[in-house]
């Protein structure tokens, strides 16, 4: 710690910070552009100037850039010195010489960092009367719009895109005052984190293209704290709504999970919420071939309750994309013995094993923030960027952190980004990846080993044995694999904080057991390491904790005629199991009831379809891959803008059916009641009650505002329907108000912040006002609570080691993919535009055996045409297929490829 003196006042700050970060952490305002809390300082914009004095007797001082000056003990500065203020005003003026001053038509308006800093410096007149430089903009894909005329040359975009996220197709071209930020030729930005440019850029150069089509200013959006439903990371989001539609998703700061950044699937994959073909009323159809008939809630509940009452046996199938509350209410409706969690048996076995390993493998599960401080990483059987996007960004920072370690040895502070980059060059912390295809982390990896599932597991077992000879050995490894195992083991043992990453992408318990053995071996050698296990879906971890039978069991029971009524919760069975098996089960079902917010093949087979709420219209709890339970809240009431709709949370529908079954009178139910019931029924989930404050939470007697205080147009939003303004929707389920009337400040510490705003800070940089220190944690505590805790001890080593894989035939190796590999986001138009053409990866040997070559087209089954990609080191006997391409295809299933009849299609 250090004591610094600012404008005559003394403060205690973190001496490892620079003056800018230290002052911002104190709540003092200094304008800045090029500095970013996650990326450090380069001193490019000169906007953060302050007057520094040598000692208390110095009355002249000198101007310094606060982002490039350490917060050393007894430093004396003036922020409000007249010379410093005049200098900062002149900096803004010259930075904006060529800026078009187009705030009224700029999509960044209202949450623009440039606007904030211009006002903060007092610059309000244009003196430049000459012709302004103009640029030609580029097409950068469906996510990002480009307007180079607004650029102030802060270099944030390329520093994030290239240095932080590892992108290679965005650059700075030119020199002096003629610098262009874009691609060498226009085209789609390739990085899966490109969307963060919309928040990293302090101006309107990079804006949200998906938002452009239905644009609304930030102050006219209604927000609620959200949790991304597109993978198991649990990133915190701020979804914004207007006129009953989600208009954009922004990052919601979480000090331990996502920090300042999201992946592009989480940011742009919300389009399924706004689809016009969504079920908005309960529907009934006599048979799959008949037209659906819509009816009201009471009629729907009466008919469904009658079917349930006369059923011999009701089976319920839950979903890992639905909340804990909804799954619990389904279990309460059908009974514990009749509840399936809707997960295929092998995946469920992997999930149970992962939960067990997180408790008993001897190493804790680090948060994504903690991952960045690990100095050696082994990834077994996962492609982290594709299966859990934001996690891949954290792993990249772990490799890049070698620069900070090198800098510490010669006294370069962590915030001095350019000096560290120059020092490190291409030196990274060791990162080893065992995965058959290329990954987005290969450029910072020491080695990638292209292997099939069994060989990956055997490599992991060999690494564990090298670390601890008491671990079982993997016999019969090749000399190359033995050498790789020794190399990896040595790097993990030499590290201060080694990390093991694995997951369920390969549906292989052997790979997970191998990862567990490596973790146990490291923990027995007294290593302060970590174990990260990637799950497939938003609530996979929570459903595995809740329990229930696998989906296979439910389909078998139905196919055998052991049940006549089926209730399916937010789950497309055809995505999880082969169509023939699902068809056989549904054919023996007298009544099929589906609750969903999308029209899926399963919903098309339903006798009753109940219009469920999406994440934007409901509240609930998810458990991420750490085991952290987090709450998401309703962004808007769907009935307010569309009074004819009957969309309700799944748990509310199921509760109504449950009380009808019991012959009780249906009464009001609240989120707090459902949470308590779920926690009581499942002791392992008891901690979920602490995931967020309850509905009675208030600050100074006020609810929390969902809308910024400048929100406009409320009284006319429904004028096309009725001259009279209806009452604002009431929310009994949370502490939030559907109004600007409520607390929206930052002075009172709180966990749940729908949107970031503070006086003078309208941009995403306003999050700095809500944290204990800039880049730290929310002052009210980071949201969520851990449900999975490590148990002391390491447990025993797993003994069964798989043998070598056979090479006869061809089996499906399903590869996770960020764009198109997840069921709901794949329905969003921007994601569809970023989804690559269908392809299959084959080894050279398999391609030769099948008499095909790279660039050919082949057919899988009867109708799917695939482009053939050859990979020389691809494991023989496997066909690499992208996730989401073939509905119901299981990992490792035998497949047949053949050339199209009659030549090329």
mmCIF file of N, CA, C and O in Angstrom, residues 313-345:
data_model
loop_
_atom_site.group_PDB
_atom_site.id
_atom_site.type_symbol
_atom_site.label_atom_id
_atom_site.label_comp_id
_atom_site.label_asym_id
_atom_site.label_seq_id
_atom_site.Cartn_x
_atom_site.Cartn_y
_atom_site.Cartn_z
ATOM 1 N N UNK A 313 -49.731 -43.126 -15.639
ATOM 2 C CA UNK A 313 -48.429 -42.696 -15.124
ATOM 3 C C UNK A 313 -47.937 -41.530 -15.969
ATOM 4 O O UNK A 313 -48.066 -41.545 -17.190
ATOM 5 N N UNK A 314 -47.392 -40.536 -15.298
ATOM 6 C CA UNK A 314 -46.875 -39.341 -15.983
ATOM 7 C C UNK A 314 -45.366 -39.301 -15.799
ATOM 8 O O UNK A 314 -44.854 -39.415 -14.685
ATOM 9 N N UNK A 315 -44.662 -39.133 -16.895
ATOM 10 C CA UNK A 315 -43.205 -38.975 -16.861
ATOM 11 C C UNK A 315 -42.877 -37.547 -17.251
ATOM 12 O O UNK A 315 -43.452 -36.989 -18.200
ATOM 13 N N UNK A 316 -41.965 -36.942 -16.522
ATOM 14 C CA UNK A 316 -41.513 -35.584 -16.819
ATOM 15 C C UNK A 316 -40.071 -35.580 -17.274
ATOM 16 O O UNK A 316 -39.223 -36.247 -16.672
ATOM 17 N N UNK A 317 -39.787 -34.841 -18.332
ATOM 18 C CA UNK A 317 -38.421 -34.697 -18.850
ATOM 19 C C UNK A 317 -38.012 -33.240 -18.701
ATOM 20 O O UNK A 317 -38.600 -32.340 -19.304
ATOM 21 N N UNK A 318 -37.003 -33.010 -17.878
ATOM 22 C CA UNK A 318 -36.506 -31.667 -17.628
ATOM 23 C C UNK A 318 -35.500 -31.234 -18.667
ATOM 24 O O UNK A 318 -35.372 -31.826 -19.744
ATOM 25 N N UNK A 319 -34.717 -30.204 -18.331
ATOM 26 C CA UNK A 319 -33.801 -29.641 -19.325
ATOM 27 C C UNK A 319 -32.669 -28.880 -18.662
ATOM 28 O O UNK A 319 -32.895 -28.094 -17.733
ATOM 29 N N UNK A 320 -31.439 -29.074 -19.156
ATOM 30 C CA UNK A 320 -30.311 -28.286 -18.641
ATOM 31 C C UNK A 320 -30.266 -26.864 -19.188
ATOM 32 O O UNK A 320 -29.361 -26.119 -18.846
ATOM 33 N N UNK A 321 -31.210 -26.484 -20.052
ATOM 34 C CA UNK A 321 -31.293 -25.068 -20.448
ATOM 35 C C UNK A 321 -32.424 -24.360 -19.721
ATOM 36 O O UNK A 321 -32.694 -23.200 -19.989
ATOM 37 N N UNK A 322 -33.089 -25.052 -18.786
ATOM 38 C CA UNK A 322 -34.134 -24.444 -17.958
ATOM 39 C C UNK A 322 -33.588 -24.220 -16.552
ATOM 40 O O UNK A 322 -32.601 -24.824 -16.138
ATOM 41 N N UNK A 323 -34.246 -23.363 -15.795
ATOM 42 C CA UNK A 323 -33.774 -22.998 -14.462
ATOM 43 C C UNK A 323 -33.961 -24.136 -13.470
ATOM 44 O O UNK A 323 -34.725 -25.092 -13.707
ATOM 45 N N UNK A 324 -33.276 -24.049 -12.345
ATOM 46 C CA UNK A 324 -33.469 -25.018 -11.261
ATOM 47 C C UNK A 324 -34.915 -25.018 -10.795
ATOM 48 O O UNK A 324 -35.491 -26.083 -10.527
ATOM 49 N N UNK A 325 -35.499 -23.826 -10.694
ATOM 50 C CA UNK A 325 -36.863 -23.710 -10.204
ATOM 51 C C UNK A 325 -37.844 -24.451 -11.108
ATOM 52 O O UNK A 325 -38.734 -25.164 -10.632
ATOM 53 N N UNK A 326 -37.698 -24.302 -12.420
ATOM 54 C CA UNK A 326 -38.602 -24.961 -13.355
ATOM 55 C C UNK A 326 -38.436 -26.469 -13.312
ATOM 56 O O UNK A 326 -39.414 -27.225 -13.326
ATOM 57 N N UNK A 327 -37.208 -26.934 -13.255
ATOM 58 C CA UNK A 327 -36.983 -28.378 -13.168
ATOM 59 C C UNK A 327 -37.540 -28.950 -11.873
ATOM 60 O O UNK A 327 -38.113 -30.044 -11.863
ATOM 61 N N UNK A 328 -37.393 -28.207 -10.784
ATOM 62 C CA UNK A 328 -37.948 -28.686 -9.513
ATOM 63 C C UNK A 328 -39.471 -28.758 -9.571
ATOM 64 O O UNK A 328 -40.073 -29.722 -9.070
ATOM 65 N N UNK A 329 -40.106 -27.764 -10.160
ATOM 66 C CA UNK A 329 -41.569 -27.786 -10.242
ATOM 67 C C UNK A 329 -42.054 -28.942 -11.112
ATOM 68 O O UNK A 329 -43.103 -29.530 -10.834
ATOM 69 N N UNK A 330 -41.297 -29.290 -12.144
ATOM 70 C CA UNK A 330 -41.661 -30.461 -12.942
ATOM 71 C C UNK A 330 -41.529 -31.732 -12.106
ATOM 72 O O UNK A 330 -42.405 -32.615 -12.145
ATOM 73 N N UNK A 331 -40.466 -31.816 -11.336
ATOM 74 C CA UNK A 331 -40.291 -32.982 -10.466
ATOM 75 C C UNK A 331 -41.409 -33.072 -9.436
ATOM 76 O O UNK A 331 -41.916 -34.160 -9.125
ATOM 77 N N UNK A 332 -41.832 -31.909 -8.909
ATOM 78 C CA UNK A 332 -42.933 -31.901 -7.948
ATOM 79 C C UNK A 332 -44.238 -32.352 -8.591
ATOM 80 O O UNK A 332 -45.077 -32.980 -7.939
ATOM 81 N N UNK A 333 -44.417 -32.036 -9.878
ATOM 82 C CA UNK A 333 -45.639 -32.424 -10.577
ATOM 83 C C UNK A 333 -45.705 -33.934 -10.814
ATOM 84 O O UNK A 333 -46.737 -34.566 -10.568
ATOM 85 N N UNK A 334 -44.606 -34.529 -11.298
ATOM 86 C CA UNK A 334 -44.643 -35.942 -11.711
ATOM 87 C C UNK A 334 -44.140 -36.895 -10.633
ATOM 88 O O UNK A 334 -44.376 -38.107 -10.722
ATOM 89 N N UNK A 335 -43.453 -36.370 -9.624
ATOM 90 C CA UNK A 335 -42.884 -37.238 -8.602
ATOM 91 C C UNK A 335 -41.432 -37.571 -8.900
ATOM 92 O O UNK A 335 -41.031 -37.707 -10.069
ATOM 93 N N UNK A 336 -40.649 -37.731 -7.856
ATOM 94 C CA UNK A 336 -39.208 -37.956 -7.999
ATOM 95 C C UNK A 336 -38.905 -39.194 -8.830
ATOM 96 O O UNK A 336 -37.961 -39.225 -9.620
ATOM 97 N N UNK A 337 -39.711 -40.254 -8.656
ATOM 98 C CA UNK A 337 -39.454 -41.511 -9.373
ATOM 99 C C UNK A 337 -39.810 -41.435 -10.850
ATOM 100 O O UNK A 337 -39.468 -42.340 -11.612
ATOM 101 N N UNK A 338 -40.492 -40.386 -11.254
ATOM 102 C CA UNK A 338 -40.916 -40.261 -12.651
ATOM 103 C C UNK A 338 -40.237 -39.084 -13.363
ATOM 104 O O UNK A 338 -40.670 -38.685 -14.442
ATOM 105 N N UNK A 339 -39.183 -38.577 -12.747
ATOM 106 C CA UNK A 339 -38.524 -37.385 -13.289
ATOM 107 C C UNK A 339 -37.224 -37.747 -13.980
ATOM 108 O O UNK A 339 -36.360 -38.436 -13.417
ATOM 109 N N UNK A 340 -37.077 -37.285 -15.215
ATOM 110 C CA UNK A 340 -35.816 -37.389 -15.955
ATOM 111 C C UNK A 340 -35.274 -35.986 -16.165
ATOM 112 O O UNK A 340 -36.034 -35.060 -16.450
ATOM 113 N N UNK A 341 -33.967 -35.842 -16.030
ATOM 114 C CA UNK A 341 -33.383 -34.512 -16.215
ATOM 115 C C UNK A 341 -33.170 -34.153 -17.687
ATOM 116 O O UNK A 341 -32.679 -33.073 -17.999
ATOM 117 N N UNK A 342 -33.542 -35.059 -18.595
ATOM 118 C CA UNK A 342 -33.490 -34.737 -20.015
ATOM 119 C C UNK A 342 -32.111 -34.785 -20.621
ATOM 120 O O UNK A 342 -31.894 -34.273 -21.726
ATOM 121 N N UNK A 343 -31.165 -35.431 -19.952
ATOM 122 C CA UNK A 343 -29.785 -35.512 -20.426
ATOM 123 C C UNK A 343 -29.477 -36.959 -20.810
ATOM 124 O O UNK A 343 -29.815 -37.891 -20.076
ATOM 125 N N UNK A 344 -28.824 -37.145 -21.934
ATOM 126 C CA UNK A 344 -28.463 -38.485 -22.403
ATOM 127 C C UNK A 344 -27.563 -39.184 -21.384
ATOM 128 O O UNK A 344 -26.784 -38.532 -20.683
ATOM 129 N N UNK A 345 -27.653 -40.503 -21.297
ATOM 130 C CA UNK A 345 -27.055 -41.266 -20.197
ATOM 131 C C UNK A 345 -25.546 -41.053 -20.083
ATOM 132 O O UNK A 345 -25.017 -40.863 -18.981
#
